[in-house]
CSV table of C-alpha atoms in Angstrom, one decimal:
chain,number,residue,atom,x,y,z
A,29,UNK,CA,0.0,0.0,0.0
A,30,UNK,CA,1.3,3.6,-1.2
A,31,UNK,CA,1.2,5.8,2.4
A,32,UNK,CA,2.8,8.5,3.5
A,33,UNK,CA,2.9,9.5,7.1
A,34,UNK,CA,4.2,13.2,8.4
A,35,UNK,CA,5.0,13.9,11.7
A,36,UNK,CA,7.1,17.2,13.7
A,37,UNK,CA,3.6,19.5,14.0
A,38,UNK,CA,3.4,21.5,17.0
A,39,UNK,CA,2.7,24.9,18.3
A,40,UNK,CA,4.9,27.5,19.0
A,41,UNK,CA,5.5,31.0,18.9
A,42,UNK,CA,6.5,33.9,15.8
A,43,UNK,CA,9.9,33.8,15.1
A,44,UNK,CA,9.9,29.9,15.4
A,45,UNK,CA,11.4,26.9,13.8
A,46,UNK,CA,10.5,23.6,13.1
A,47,UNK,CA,11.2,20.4,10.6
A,48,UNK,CA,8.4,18.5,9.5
A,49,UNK,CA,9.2,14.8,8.3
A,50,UNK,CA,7.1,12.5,5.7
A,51,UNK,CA,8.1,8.7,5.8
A,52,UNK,CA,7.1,7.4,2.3
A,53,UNK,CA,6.2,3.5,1.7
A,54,UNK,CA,5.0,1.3,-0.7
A,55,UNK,CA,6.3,2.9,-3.7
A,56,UNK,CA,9.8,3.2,-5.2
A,57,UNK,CA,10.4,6.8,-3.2
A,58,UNK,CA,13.3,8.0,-5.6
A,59,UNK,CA,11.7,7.8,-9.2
A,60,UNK,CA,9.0,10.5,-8.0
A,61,UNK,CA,8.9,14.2,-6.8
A,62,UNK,CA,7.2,15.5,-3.9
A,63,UNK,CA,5.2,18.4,-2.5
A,64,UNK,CA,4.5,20.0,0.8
A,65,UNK,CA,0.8,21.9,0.2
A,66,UNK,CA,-0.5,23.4,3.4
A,67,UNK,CA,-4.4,24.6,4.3
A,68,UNK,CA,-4.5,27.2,7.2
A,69,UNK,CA,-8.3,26.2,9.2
A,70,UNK,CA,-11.4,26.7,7.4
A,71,UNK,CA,-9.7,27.7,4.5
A,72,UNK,CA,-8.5,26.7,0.8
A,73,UNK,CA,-4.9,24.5,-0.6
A,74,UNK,CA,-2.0,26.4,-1.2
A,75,UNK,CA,1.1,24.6,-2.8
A,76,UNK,CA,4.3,25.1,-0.8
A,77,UNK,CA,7.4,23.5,-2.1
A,78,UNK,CA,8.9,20.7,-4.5
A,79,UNK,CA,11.8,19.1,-4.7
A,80,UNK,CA,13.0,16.7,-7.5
A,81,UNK,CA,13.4,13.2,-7.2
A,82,UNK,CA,17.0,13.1,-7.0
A,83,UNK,CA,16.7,16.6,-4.7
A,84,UNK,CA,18.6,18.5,-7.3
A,85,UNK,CA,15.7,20.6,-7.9
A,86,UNK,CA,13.5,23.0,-5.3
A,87,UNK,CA,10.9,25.2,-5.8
A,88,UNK,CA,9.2,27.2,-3.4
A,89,UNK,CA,5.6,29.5,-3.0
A,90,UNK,CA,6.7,33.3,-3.2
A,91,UNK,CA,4.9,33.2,0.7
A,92,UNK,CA,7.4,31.3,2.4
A,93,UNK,CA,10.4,31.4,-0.1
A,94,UNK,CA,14.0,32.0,2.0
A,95,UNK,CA,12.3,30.8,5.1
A,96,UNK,CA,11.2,27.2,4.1
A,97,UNK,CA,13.7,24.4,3.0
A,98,UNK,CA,12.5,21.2,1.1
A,99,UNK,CA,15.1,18.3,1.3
A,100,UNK,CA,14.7,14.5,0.9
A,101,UNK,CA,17.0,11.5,2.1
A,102,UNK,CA,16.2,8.9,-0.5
A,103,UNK,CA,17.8,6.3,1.4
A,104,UNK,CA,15.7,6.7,4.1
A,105,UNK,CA,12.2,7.1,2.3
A,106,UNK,CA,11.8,11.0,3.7
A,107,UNK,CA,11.2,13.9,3.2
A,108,UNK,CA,11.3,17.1,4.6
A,109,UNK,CA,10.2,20.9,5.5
A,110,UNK,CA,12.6,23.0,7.6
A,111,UNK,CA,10.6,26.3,8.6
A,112,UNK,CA,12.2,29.4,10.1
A,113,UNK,CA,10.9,32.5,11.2
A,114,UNK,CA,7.7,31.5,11.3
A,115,UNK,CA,4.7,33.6,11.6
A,116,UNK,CA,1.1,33.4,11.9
A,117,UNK,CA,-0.2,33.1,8.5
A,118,UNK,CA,1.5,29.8,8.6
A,119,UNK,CA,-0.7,28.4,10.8
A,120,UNK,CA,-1.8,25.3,8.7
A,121,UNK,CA,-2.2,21.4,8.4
A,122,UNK,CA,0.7,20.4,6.1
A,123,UNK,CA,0.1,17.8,4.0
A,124,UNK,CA,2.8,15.1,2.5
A,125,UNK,CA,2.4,14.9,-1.2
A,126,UNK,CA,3.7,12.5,-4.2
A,127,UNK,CA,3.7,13.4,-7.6
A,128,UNK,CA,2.4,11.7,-9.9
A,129,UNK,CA,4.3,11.8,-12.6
A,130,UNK,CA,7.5,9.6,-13.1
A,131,UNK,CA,11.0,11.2,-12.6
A,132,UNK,CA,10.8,15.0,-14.2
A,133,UNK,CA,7.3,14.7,-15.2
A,134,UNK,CA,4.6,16.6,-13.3
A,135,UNK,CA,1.2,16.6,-13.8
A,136,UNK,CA,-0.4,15.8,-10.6
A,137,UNK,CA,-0.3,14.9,-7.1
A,138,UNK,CA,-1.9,11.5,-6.0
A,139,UNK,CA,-1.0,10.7,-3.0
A,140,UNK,CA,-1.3,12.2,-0.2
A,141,UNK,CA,-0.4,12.2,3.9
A,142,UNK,CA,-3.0,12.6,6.4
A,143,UNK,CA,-1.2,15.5,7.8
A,144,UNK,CA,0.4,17.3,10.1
A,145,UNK,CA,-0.6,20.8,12.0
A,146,UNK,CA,1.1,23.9,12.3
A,147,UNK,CA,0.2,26.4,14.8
A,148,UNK,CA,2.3,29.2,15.0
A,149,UNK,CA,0.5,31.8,17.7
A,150,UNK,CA,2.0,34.0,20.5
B,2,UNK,CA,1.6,33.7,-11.6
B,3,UNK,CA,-1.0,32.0,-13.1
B,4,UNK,CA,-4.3,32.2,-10.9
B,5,UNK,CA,-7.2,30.5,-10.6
B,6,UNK,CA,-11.0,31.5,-10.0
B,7,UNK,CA,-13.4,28.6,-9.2
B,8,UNK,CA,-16.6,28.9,-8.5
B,9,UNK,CA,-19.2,28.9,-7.3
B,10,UNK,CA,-18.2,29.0,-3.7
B,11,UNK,CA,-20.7,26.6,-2.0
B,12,UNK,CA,-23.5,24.8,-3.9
B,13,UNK,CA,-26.9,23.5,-2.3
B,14,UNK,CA,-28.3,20.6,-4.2
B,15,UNK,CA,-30.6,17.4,-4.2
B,16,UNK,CA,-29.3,13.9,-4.6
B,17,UNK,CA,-29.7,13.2,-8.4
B,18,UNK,CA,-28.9,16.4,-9.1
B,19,UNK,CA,-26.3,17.5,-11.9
B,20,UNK,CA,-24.2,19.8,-10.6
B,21,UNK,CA,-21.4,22.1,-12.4
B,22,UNK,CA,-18.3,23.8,-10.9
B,23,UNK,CA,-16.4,26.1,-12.6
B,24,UNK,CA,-12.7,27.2,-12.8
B,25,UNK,CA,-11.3,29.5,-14.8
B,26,UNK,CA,-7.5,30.1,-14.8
B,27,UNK,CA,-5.5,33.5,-15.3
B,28,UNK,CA,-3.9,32.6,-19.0
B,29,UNK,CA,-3.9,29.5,-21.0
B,30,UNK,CA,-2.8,26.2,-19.2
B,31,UNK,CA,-3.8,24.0,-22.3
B,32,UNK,CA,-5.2,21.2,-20.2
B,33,UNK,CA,-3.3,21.3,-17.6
B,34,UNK,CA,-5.7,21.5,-15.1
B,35,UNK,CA,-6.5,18.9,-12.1
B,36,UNK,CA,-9.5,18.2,-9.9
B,37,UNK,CA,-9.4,17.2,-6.0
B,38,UNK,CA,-11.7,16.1,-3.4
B,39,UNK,CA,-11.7,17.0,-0.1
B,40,UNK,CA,-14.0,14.9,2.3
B,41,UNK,CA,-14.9,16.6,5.7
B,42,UNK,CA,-11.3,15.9,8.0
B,43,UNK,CA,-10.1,13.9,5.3
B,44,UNK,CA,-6.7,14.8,3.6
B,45,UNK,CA,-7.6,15.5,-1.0
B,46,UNK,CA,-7.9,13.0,-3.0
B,47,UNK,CA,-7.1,13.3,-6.8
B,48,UNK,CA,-10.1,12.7,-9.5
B,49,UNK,CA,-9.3,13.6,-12.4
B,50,UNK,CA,-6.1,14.8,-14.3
B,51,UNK,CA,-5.5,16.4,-17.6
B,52,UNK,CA,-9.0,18.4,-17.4
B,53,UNK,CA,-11.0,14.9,-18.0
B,54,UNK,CA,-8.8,12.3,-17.6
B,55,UNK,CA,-10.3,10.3,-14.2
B,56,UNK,CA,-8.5,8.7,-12.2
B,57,UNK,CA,-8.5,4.8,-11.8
B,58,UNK,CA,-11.5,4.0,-9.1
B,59,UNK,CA,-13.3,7.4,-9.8
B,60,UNK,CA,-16.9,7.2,-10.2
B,61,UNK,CA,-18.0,7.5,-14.0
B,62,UNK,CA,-20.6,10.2,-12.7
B,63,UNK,CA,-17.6,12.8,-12.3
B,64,UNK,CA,-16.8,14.6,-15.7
B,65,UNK,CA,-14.3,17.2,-16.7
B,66,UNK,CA,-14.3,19.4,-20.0
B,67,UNK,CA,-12.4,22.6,-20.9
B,68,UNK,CA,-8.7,23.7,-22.4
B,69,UNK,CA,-7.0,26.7,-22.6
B,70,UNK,CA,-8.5,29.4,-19.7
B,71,UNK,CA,-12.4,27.3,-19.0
B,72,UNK,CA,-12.5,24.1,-17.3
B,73,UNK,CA,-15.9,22.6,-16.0
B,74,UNK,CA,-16.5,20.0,-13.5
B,75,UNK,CA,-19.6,18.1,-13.5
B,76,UNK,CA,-21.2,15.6,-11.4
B,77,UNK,CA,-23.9,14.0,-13.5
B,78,UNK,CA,-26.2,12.2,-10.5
B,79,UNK,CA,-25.1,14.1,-7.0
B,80,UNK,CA,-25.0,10.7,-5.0
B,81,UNK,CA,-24.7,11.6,-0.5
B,82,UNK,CA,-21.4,10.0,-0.6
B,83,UNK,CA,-20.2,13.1,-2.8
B,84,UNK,CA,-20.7,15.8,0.1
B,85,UNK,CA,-16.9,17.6,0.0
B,86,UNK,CA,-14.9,20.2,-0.8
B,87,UNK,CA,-13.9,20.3,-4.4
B,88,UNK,CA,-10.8,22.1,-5.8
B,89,UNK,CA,-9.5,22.6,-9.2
B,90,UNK,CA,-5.2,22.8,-9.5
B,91,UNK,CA,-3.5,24.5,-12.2
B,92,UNK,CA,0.0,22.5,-13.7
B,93,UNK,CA,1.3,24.2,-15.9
B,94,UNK,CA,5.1,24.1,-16.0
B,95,UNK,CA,6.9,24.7,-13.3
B,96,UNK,CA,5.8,25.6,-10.1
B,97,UNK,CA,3.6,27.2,-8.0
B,98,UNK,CA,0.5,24.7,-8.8
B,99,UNK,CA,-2.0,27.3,-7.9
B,100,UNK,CA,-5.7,26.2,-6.7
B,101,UNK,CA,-9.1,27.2,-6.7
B,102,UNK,CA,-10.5,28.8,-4.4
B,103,UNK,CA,-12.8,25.6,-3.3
B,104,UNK,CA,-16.6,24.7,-3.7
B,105,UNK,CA,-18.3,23.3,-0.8
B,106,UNK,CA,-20.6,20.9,-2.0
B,107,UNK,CA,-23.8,20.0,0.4
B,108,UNK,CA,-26.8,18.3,0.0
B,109,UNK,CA,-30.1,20.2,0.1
């Protein structure tokens, strides 16, 4: 069974830190990109970040670009969000994705984590 | 970037119903567009890719249509199990893969 599991939520204050991990099983974790796409409470789904699957590429949403870092360890199935300076708008579940598509092919994201919550409030 | 305007927001209707959502994206995407559905404290699930292309286990009630800036989602027979959250995704090279706004489906 394809699954992906995050973990590292908490709440803490503006100005925080905090990595967030994804352990990924059931499918063959380096032939695919992944996502991190966040939704604050009540609200819509905002993409976040991708990296490659080799973890040569990154992109990032204008919103938390230079204070977000997406990394992977392909040996050990995971992946990653390191967030700095965080603020209040941030407050969100953050949700685990996998692409789709195969290697440098995106189209889509079909699986995805049950989450992981954010709260970032003084 | 590219944005995306879905609508309508929330939509009230009876099982059996056909109902339409809407999405229309800030410049042409082709067909690059991708619908999600989000059950109440559930994580999204994908339906359908490449603006009508479902996904393998999807319900042959869900539709999509639409290319360039329109795209159109359409349940044809609103069943109770179909109350969510429904979002449409633009992909159009590289990131960000903008979403809709979101329509909250309900039953009436």
């Amino acid at each position: 069974e394809v699954q992906l599991v995050e973990s590292g939520g908490n709440v803490l204050q503006p100005g925080g830190s905090l990595r967030l991990s994804c352990a990924a099983s059931g499918f063959t974790f380096d032939d695919y990109a992944m996502h991190w796409v966040r939704q604050a409470p009540g609200r819509g789904l905002e993409w976040v970040s991708l990296i490659s699957d080799d973890g040569g590429s990154t992109y990032y949403a204008d919103s938390v670009k230079g204070r977000f870092t997406i990394s992977r360890d392909n040996r050990k199935n995971s992946l990653y969000l390191e967030m700095s300076s965080l603020r209040t708008e941030d407050t969100a579940m953050y949700y685990c994705t996998k692409e789709a598509g195969y290697s440098t092919f995106y189209y889509a994201m079909d699986v995805w984590g049950q989450g992981t919550t954010v709260t970032v409030s003084s | 970037d590219i944005q995306m305007t879905q609508s309508p927001a929330s939509l009230s209707a009876s099982v059996g119903d056909r109902v339409t959502i809407t999405c229309q994206a800030s410049q042409d995407i082709n067909n690059y567009l991708n619908w999600y559905q989000q059950k109440p404290g559930k994580a999204p699930k994908l339906l359908m890719s490449a603006a009508s292309n479902l996904e393998t286990g999807v319900p042959s009630r869900f539709s999509g249509s639409g290319s360039g800036t329109n795209f159109t989602f359409t349940i044809i027979s609103l069943q109770p199990e179909d109350i969510a959250t429904y979002f449409c995704q633009q992909y159009d090279g590289l990131p960000p893969y903008t979403f809709g706004q979101g329509t909250k489906l309900q039953i009436k």
